[in-house]
mmCIF file of N, CA, C and O in Angstrom:
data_model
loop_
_atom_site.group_PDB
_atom_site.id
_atom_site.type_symbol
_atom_site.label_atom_id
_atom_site.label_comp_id
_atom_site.label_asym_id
_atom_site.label_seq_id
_atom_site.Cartn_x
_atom_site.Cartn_y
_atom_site.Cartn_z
ATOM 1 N N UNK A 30 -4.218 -15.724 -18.584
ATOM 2 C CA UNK A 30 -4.763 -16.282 -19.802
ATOM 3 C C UNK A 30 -4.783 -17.808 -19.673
ATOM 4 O O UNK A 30 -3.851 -18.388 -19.116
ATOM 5 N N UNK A 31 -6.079 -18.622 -20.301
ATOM 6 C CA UNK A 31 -5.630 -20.055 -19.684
ATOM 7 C C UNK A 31 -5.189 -20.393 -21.023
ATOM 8 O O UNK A 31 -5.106 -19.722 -22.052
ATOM 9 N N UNK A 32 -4.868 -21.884 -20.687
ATOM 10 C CA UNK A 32 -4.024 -22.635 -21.856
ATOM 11 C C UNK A 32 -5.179 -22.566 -23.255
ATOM 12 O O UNK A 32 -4.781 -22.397 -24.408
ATOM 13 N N UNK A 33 -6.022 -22.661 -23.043
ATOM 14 C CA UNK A 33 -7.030 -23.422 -24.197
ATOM 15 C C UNK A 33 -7.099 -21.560 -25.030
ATOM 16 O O UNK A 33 -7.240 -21.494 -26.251
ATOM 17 N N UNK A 34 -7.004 -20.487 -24.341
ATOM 18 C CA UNK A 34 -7.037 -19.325 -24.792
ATOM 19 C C UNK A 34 -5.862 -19.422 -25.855
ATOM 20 O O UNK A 34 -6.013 -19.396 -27.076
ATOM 21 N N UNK A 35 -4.636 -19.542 -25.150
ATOM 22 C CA UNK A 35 -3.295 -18.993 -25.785
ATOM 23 C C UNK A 35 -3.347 -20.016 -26.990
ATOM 24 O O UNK A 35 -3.243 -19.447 -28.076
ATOM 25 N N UNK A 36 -3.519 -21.744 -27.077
ATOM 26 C CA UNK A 36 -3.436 -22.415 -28.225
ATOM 27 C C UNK A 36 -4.419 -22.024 -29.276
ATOM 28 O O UNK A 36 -4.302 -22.450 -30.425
ATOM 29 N N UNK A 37 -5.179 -21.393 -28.992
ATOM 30 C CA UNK A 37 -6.465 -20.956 -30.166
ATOM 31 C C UNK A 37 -5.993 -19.865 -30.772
ATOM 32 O O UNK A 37 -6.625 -19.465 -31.749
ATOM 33 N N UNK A 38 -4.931 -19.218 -30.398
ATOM 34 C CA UNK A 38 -4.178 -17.895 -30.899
ATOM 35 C C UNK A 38 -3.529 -18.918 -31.900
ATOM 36 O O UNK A 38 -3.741 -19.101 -33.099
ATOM 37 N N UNK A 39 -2.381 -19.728 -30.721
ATOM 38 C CA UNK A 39 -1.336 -20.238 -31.648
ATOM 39 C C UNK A 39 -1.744 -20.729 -32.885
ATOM 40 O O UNK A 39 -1.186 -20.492 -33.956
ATOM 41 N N UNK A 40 -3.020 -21.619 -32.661
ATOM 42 C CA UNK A 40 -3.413 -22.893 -33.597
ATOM 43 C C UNK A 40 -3.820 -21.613 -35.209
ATOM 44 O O UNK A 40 -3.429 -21.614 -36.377
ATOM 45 N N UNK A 41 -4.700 -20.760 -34.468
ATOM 46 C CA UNK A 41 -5.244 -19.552 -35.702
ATOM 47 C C UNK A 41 -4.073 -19.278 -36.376
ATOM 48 O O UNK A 41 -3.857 -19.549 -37.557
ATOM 49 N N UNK A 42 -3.193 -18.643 -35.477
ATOM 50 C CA UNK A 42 -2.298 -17.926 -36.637
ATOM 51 C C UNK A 42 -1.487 -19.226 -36.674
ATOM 52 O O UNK A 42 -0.741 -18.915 -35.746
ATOM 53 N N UNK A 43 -1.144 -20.204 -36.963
ATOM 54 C CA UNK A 43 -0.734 -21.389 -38.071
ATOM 55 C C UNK A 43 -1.422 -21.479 -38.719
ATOM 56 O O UNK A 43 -0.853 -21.520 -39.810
ATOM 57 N N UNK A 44 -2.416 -21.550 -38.841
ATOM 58 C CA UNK A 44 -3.751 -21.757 -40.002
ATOM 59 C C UNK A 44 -3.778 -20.941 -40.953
ATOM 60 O O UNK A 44 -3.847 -21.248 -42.143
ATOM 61 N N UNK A 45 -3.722 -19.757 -40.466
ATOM 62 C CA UNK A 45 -3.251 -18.771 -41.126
ATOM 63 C C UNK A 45 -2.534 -18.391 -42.149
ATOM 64 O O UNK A 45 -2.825 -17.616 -43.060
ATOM 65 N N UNK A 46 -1.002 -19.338 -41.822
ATOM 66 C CA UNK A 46 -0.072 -19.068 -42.323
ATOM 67 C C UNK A 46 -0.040 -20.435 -43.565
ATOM 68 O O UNK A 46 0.562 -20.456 -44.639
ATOM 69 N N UNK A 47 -0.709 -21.242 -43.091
ATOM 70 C CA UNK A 47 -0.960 -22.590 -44.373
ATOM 71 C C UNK A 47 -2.184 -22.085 -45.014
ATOM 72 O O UNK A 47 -2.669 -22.925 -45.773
ATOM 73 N N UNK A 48 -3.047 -20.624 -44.930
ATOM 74 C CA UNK A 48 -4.341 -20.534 -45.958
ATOM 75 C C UNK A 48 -3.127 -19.421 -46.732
ATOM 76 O O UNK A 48 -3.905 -18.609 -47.234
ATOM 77 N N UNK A 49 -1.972 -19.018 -47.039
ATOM 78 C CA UNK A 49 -1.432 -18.025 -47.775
ATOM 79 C C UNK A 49 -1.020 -19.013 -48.819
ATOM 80 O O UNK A 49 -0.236 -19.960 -48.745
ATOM 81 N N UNK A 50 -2.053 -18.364 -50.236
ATOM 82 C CA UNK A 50 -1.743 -18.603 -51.131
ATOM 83 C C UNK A 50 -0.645 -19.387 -51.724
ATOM 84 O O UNK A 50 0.362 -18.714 -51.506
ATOM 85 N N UNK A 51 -0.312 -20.447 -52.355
ATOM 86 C CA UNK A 51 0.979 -21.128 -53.024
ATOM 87 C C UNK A 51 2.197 -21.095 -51.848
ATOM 88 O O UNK A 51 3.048 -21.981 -51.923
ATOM 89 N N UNK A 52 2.288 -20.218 -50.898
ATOM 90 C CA UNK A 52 3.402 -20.633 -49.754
ATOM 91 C C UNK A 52 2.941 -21.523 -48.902
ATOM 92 O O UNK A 52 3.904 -21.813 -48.192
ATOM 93 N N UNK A 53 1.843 -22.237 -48.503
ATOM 94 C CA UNK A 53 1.334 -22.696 -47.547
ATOM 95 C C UNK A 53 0.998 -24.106 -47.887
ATOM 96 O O UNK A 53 0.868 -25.063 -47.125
ATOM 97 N N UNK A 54 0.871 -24.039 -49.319
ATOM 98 C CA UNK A 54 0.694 -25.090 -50.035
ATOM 99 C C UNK A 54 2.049 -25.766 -50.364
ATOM 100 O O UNK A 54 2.223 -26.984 -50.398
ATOM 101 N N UNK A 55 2.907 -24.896 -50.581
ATOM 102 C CA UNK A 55 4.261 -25.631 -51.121
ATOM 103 C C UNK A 55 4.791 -25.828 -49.093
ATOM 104 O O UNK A 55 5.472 -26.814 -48.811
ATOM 105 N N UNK A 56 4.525 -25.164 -48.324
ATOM 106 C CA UNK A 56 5.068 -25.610 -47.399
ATOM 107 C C UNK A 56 4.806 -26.916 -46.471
ATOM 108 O O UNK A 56 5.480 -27.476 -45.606
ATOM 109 N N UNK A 57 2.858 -27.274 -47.331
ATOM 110 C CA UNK A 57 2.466 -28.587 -46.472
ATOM 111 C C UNK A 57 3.490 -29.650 -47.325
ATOM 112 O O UNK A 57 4.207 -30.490 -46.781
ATOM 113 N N UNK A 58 3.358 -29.347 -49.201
ATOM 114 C CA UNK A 58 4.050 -30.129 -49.656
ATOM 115 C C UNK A 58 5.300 -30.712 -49.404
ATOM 116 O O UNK A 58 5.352 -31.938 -49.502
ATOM 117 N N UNK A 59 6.589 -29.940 -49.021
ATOM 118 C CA UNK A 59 7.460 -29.900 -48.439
ATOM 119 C C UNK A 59 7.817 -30.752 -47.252
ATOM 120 O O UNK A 59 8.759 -31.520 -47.057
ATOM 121 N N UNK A 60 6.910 -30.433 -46.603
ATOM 122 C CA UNK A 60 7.059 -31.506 -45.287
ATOM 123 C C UNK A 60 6.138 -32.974 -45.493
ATOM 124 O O UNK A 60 5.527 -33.646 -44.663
ATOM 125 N N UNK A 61 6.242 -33.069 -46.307
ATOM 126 C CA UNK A 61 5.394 -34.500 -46.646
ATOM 127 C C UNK A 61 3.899 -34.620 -46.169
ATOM 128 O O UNK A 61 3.270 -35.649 -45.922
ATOM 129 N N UNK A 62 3.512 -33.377 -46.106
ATOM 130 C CA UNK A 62 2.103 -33.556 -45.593
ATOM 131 C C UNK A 62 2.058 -33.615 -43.654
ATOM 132 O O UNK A 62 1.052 -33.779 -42.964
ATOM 133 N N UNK A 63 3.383 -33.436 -43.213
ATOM 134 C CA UNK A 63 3.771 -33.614 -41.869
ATOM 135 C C UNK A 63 2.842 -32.213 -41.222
ATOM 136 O O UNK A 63 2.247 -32.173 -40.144
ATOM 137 N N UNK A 64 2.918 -31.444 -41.961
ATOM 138 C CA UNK A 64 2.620 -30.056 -41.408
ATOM 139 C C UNK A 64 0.800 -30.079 -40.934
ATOM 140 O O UNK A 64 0.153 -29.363 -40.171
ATOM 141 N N UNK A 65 0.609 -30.679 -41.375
ATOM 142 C CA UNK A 65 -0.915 -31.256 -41.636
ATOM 143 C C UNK A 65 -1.172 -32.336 -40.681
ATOM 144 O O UNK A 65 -2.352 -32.549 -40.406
ATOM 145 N N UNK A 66 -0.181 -33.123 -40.077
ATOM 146 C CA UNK A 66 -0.847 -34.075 -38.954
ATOM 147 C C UNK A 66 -0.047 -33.372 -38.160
ATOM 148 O O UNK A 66 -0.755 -33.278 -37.157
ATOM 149 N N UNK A 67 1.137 -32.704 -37.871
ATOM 150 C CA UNK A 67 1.123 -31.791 -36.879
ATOM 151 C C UNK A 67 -0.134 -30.690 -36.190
ATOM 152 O O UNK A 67 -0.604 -30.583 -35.058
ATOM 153 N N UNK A 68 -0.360 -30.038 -37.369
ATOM 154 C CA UNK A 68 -1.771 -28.999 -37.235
ATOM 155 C C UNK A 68 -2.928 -30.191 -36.335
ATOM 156 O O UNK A 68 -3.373 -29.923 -35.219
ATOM 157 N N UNK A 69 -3.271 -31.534 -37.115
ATOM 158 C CA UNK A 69 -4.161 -32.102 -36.330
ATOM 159 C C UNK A 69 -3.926 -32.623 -34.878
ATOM 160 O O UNK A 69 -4.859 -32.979 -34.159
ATOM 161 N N UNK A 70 -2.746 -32.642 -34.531
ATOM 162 C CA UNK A 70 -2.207 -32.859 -32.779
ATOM 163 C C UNK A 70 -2.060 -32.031 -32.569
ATOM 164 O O UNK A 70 -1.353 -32.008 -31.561
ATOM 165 N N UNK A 71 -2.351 -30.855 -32.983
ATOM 166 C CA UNK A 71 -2.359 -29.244 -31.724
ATOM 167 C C UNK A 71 -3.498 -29.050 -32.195
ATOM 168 O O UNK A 71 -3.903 -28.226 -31.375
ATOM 169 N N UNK A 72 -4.322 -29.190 -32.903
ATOM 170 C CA UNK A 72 -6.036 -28.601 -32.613
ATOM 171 C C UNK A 72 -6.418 -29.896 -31.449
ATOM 172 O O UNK A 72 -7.038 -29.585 -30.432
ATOM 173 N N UNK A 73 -5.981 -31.419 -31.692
ATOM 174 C CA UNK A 73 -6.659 -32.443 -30.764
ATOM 175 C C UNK A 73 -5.945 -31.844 -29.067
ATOM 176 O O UNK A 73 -6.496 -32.109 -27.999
ATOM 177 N N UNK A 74 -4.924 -31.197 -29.166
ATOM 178 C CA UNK A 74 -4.390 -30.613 -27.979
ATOM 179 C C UNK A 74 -5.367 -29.953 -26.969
ATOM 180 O O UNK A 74 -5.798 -30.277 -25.862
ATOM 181 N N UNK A 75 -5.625 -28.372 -28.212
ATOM 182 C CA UNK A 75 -6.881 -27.150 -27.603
ATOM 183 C C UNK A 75 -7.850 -27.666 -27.650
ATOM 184 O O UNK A 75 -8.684 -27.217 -26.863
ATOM 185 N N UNK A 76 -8.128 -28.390 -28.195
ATOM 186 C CA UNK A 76 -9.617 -29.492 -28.261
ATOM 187 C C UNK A 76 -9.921 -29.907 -26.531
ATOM 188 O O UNK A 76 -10.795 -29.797 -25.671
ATOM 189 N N UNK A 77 -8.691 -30.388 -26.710
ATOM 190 C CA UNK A 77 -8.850 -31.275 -24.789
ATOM 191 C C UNK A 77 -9.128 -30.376 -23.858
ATOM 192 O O UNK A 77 -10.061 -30.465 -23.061
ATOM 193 N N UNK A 78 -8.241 -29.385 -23.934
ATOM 194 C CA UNK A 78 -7.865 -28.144 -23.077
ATOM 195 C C UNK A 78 -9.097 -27.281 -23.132
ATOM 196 O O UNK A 78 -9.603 -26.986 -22.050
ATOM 197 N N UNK A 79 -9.729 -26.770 -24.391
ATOM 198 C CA UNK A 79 -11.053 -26.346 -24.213
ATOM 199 C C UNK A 79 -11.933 -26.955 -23.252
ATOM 200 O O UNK A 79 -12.505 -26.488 -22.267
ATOM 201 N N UNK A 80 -11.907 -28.323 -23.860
ATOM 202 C CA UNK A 80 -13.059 -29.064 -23.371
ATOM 203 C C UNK A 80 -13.071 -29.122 -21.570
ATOM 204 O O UNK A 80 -14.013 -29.071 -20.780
ATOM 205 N N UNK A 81 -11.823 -29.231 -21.391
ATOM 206 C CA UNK A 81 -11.232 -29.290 -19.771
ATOM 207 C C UNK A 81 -11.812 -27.936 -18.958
ATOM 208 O O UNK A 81 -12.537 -27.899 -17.965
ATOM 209 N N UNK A 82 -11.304 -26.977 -19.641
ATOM 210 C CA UNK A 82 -11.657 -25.403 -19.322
ATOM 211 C C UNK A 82 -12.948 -24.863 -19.204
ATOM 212 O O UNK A 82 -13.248 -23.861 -18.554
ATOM 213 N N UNK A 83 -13.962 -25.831 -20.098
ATOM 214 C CA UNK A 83 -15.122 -25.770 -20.549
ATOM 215 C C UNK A 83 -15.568 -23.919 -21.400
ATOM 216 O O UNK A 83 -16.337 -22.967 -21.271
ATOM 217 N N UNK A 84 -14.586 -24.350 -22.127
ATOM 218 C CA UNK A 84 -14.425 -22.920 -23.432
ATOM 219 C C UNK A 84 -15.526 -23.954 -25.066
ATOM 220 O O UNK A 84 -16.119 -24.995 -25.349
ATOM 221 N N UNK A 85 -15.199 -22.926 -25.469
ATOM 222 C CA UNK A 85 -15.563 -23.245 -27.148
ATOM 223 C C UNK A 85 -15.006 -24.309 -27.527
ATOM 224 O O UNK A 85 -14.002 -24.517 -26.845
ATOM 225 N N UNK A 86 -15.230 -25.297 -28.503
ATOM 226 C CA UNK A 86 -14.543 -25.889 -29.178
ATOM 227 C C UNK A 86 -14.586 -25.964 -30.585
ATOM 228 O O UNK A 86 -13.809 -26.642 -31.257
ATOM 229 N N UNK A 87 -15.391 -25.348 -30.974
ATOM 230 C CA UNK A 87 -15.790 -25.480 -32.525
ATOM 231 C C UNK A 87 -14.642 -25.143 -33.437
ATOM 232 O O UNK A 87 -14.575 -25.547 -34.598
ATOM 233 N N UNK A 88 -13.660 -24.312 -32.802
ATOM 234 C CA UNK A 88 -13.019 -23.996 -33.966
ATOM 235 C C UNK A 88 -11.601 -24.883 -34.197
ATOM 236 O O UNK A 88 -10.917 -24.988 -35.216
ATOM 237 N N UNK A 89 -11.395 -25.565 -32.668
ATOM 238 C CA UNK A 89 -10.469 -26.808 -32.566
ATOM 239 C C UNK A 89 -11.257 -27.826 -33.447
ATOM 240 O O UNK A 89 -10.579 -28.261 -34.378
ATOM 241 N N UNK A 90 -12.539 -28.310 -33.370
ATOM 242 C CA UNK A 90 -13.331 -29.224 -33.916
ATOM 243 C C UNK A 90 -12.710 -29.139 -35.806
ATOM 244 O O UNK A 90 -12.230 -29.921 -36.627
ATOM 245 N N UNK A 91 -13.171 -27.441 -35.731
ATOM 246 C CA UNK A 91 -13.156 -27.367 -37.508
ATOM 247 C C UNK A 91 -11.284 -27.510 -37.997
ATOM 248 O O UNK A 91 -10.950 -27.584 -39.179
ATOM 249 N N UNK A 92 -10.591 -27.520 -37.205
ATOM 250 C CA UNK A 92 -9.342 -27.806 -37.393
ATOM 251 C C UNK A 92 -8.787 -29.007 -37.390
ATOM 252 O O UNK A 92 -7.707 -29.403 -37.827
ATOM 253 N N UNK A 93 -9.731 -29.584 -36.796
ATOM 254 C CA UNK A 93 -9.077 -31.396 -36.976
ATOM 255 C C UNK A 93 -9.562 -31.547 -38.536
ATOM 256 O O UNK A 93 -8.696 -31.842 -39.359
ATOM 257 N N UNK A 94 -11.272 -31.307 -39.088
ATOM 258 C CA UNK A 94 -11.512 -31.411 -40.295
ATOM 259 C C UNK A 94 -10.535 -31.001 -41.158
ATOM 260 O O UNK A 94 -10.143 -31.964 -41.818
ATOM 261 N N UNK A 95 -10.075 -30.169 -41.386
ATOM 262 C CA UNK A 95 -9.183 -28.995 -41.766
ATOM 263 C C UNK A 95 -8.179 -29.504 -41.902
ATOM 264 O O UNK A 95 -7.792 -29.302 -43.053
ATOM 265 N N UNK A 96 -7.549 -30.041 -41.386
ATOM 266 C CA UNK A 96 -6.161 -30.797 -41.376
ATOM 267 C C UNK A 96 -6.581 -33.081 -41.779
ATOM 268 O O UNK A 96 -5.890 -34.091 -41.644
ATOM 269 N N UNK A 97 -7.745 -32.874 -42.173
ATOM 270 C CA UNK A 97 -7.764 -34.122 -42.569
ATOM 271 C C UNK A 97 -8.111 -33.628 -44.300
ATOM 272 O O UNK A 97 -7.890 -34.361 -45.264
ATOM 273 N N UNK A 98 -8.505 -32.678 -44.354
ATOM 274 C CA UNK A 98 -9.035 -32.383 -46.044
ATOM 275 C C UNK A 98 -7.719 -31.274 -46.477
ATOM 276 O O UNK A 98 -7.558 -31.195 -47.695
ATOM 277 N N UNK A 99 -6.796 -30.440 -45.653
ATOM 278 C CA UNK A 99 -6.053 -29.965 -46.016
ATOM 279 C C UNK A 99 -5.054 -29.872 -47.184
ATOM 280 O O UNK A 99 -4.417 -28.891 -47.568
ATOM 281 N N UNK A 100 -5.078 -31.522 -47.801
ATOM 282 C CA UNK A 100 -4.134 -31.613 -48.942
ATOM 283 C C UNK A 100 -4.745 -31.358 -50.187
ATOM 284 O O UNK A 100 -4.125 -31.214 -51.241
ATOM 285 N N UNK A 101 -6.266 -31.292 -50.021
ATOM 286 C CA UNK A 101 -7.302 -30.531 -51.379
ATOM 287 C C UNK A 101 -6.474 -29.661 -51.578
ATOM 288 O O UNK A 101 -6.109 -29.094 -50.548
ATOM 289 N N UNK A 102 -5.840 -29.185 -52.867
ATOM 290 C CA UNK A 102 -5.406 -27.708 -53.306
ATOM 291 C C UNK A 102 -6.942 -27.008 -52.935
ATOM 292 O O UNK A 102 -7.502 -27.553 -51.984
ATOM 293 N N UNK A 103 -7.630 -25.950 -53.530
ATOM 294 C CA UNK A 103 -8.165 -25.115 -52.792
ATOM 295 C C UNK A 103 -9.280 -25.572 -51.549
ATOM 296 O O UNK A 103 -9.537 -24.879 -50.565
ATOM 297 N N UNK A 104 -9.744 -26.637 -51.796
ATOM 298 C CA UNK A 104 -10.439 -26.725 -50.354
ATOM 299 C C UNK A 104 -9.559 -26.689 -49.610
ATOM 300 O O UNK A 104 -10.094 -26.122 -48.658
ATOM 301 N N UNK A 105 -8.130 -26.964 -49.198
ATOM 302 C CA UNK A 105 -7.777 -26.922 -47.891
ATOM 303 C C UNK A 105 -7.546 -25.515 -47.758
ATOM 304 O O UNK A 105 -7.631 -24.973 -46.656
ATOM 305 N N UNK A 106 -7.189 -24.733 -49.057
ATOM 306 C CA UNK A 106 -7.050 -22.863 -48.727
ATOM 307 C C UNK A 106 -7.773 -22.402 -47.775
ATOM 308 O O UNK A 106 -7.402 -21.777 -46.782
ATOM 309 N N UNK A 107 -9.475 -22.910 -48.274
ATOM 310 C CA UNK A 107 -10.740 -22.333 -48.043
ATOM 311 C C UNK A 107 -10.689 -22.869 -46.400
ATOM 312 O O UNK A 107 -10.872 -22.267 -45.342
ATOM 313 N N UNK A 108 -10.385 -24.159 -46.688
ATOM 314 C CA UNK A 108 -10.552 -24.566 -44.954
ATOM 315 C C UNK A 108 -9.936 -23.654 -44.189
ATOM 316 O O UNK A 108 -10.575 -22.997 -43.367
ATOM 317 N N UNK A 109 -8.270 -23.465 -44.417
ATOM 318 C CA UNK A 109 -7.393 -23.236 -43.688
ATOM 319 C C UNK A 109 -7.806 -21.775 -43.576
ATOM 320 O O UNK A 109 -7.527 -21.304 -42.473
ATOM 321 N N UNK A 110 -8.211 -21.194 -44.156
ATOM 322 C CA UNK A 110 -8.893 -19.562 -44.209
ATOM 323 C C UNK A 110 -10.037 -19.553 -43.152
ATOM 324 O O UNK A 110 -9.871 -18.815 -42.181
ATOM 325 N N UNK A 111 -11.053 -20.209 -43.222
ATOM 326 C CA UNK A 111 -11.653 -20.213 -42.337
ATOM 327 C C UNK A 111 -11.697 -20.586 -41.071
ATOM 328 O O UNK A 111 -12.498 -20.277 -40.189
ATOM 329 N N UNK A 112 -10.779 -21.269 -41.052
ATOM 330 C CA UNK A 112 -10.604 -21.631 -39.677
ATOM 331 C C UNK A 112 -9.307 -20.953 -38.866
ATOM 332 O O UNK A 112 -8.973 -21.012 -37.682
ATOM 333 N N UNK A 113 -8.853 -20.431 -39.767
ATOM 334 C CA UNK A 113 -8.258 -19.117 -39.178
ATOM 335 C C UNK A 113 -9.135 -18.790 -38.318
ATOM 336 O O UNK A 113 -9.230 -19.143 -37.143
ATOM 337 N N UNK A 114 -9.970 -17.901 -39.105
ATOM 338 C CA UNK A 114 -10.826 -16.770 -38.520
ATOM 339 C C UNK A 114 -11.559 -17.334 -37.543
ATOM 340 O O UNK A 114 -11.786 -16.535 -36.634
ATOM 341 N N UNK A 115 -12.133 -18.682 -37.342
ATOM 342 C CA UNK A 115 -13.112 -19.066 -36.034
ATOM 343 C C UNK A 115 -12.153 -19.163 -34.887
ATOM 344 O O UNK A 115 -12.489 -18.796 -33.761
ATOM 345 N N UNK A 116 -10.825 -19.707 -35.179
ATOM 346 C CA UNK A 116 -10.272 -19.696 -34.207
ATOM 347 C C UNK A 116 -9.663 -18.119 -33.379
ATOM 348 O O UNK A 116 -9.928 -17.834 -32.211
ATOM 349 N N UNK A 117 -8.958 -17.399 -34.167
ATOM 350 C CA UNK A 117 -8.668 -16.472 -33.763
ATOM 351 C C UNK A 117 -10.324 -15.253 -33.049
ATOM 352 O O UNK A 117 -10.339 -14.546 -32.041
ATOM 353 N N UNK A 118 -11.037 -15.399 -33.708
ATOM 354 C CA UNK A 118 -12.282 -15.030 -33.406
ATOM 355 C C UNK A 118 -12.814 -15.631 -32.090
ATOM 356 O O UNK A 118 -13.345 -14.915 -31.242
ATOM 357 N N UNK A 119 -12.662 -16.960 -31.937
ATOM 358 C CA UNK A 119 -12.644 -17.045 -31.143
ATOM 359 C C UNK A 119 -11.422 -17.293 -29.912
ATOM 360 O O UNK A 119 -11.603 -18.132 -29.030
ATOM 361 N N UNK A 120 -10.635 -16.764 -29.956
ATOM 362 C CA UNK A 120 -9.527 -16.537 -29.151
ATOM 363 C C UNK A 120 -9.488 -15.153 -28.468
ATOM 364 O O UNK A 120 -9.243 -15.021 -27.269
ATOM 365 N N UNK A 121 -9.785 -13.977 -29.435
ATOM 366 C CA UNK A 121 -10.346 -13.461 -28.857
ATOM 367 C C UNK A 121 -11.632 -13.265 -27.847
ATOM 368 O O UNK A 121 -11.577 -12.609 -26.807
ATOM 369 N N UNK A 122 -12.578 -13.821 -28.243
ATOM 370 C CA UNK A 122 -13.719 -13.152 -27.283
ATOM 371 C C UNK A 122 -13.192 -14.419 -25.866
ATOM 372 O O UNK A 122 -13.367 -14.079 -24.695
ATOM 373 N N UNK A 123 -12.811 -15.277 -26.073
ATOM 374 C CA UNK A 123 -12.298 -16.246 -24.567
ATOM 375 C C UNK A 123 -11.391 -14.980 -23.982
ATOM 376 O O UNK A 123 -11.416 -14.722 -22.779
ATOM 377 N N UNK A 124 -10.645 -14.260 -24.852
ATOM 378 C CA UNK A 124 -9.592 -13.128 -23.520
ATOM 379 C C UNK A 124 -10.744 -12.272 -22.839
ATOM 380 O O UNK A 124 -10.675 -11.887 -21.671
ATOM 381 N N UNK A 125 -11.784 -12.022 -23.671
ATOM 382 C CA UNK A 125 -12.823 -11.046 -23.621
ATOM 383 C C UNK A 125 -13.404 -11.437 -22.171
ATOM 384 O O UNK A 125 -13.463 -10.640 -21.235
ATOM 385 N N UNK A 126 -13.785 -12.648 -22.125
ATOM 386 C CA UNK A 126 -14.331 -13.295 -21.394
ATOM 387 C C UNK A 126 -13.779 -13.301 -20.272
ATOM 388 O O UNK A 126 -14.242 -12.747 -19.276
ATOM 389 N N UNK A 127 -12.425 -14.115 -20.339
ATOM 390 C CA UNK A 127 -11.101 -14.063 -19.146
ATOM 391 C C UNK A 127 -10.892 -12.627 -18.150
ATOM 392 O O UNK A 127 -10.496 -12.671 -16.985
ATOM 393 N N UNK A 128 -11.213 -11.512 -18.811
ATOM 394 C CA UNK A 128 -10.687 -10.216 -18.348
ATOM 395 C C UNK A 128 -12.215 -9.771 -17.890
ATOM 396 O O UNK A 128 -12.174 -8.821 -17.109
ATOM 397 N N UNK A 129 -13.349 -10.162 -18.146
ATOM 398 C CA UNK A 129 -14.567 -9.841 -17.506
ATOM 399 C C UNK A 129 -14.458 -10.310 -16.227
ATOM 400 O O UNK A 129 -14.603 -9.491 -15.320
ATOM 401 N N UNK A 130 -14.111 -12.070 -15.816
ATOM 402 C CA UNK A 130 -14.277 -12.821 -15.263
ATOM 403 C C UNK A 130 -13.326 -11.810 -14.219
ATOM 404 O O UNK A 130 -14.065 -11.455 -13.301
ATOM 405 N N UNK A 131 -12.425 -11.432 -14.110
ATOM 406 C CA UNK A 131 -11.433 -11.270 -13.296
ATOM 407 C C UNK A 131 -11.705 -10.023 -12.856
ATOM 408 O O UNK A 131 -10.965 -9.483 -12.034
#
């Protein structure tokens, strides 16, 4: 599995876990909004690593947005929801890809 695969898992399911309703929200709150420029140095991470790998990047792309609008109460839900899904969506079809290749 290459690197830019496995962080698009990781990065999704964090995203994930900050689009759950009022826990995700009280948990960016909590950390002073830390949780949120963390999220944006691991999407700028898979960002690189995509780009290196020459994979997808769109859904690292929509995660830097995502983590700059994140402190919107529901736009950042909506963000963080969706960019779940591009990432993990696309995390999958890169294994898809990986296991053809091989």
């Amino acid at each position: 599995m290459k690197i830019s695969t496995l962080l698009k898992w990781i990065t999704g399911i964090a995203e994930a876990l900050l689009a759950i309703p009022v826990a995700g929200g009280l948990f960016i709150l909590s950390t002073g909004w830390g949780a949120l420029m963390f999220m944006f140095v691991l999407h700028l991470i898979t960002l690189i690593f995509s780009i290196r790998e020459q994979r997808f990047s769109s859904g690292s792309i929509l995660g830097l947005i995502t983590s700059m609008v994140g402190a919107i109460p529901i736009v950042g839900w909506l963000m963080h929801s969706i960019t779940a899904l591009v990432l993990l969506i696309d995390g999958a079809l890169s294994m898809r890809t990986e296991q053809k290749v091989e």
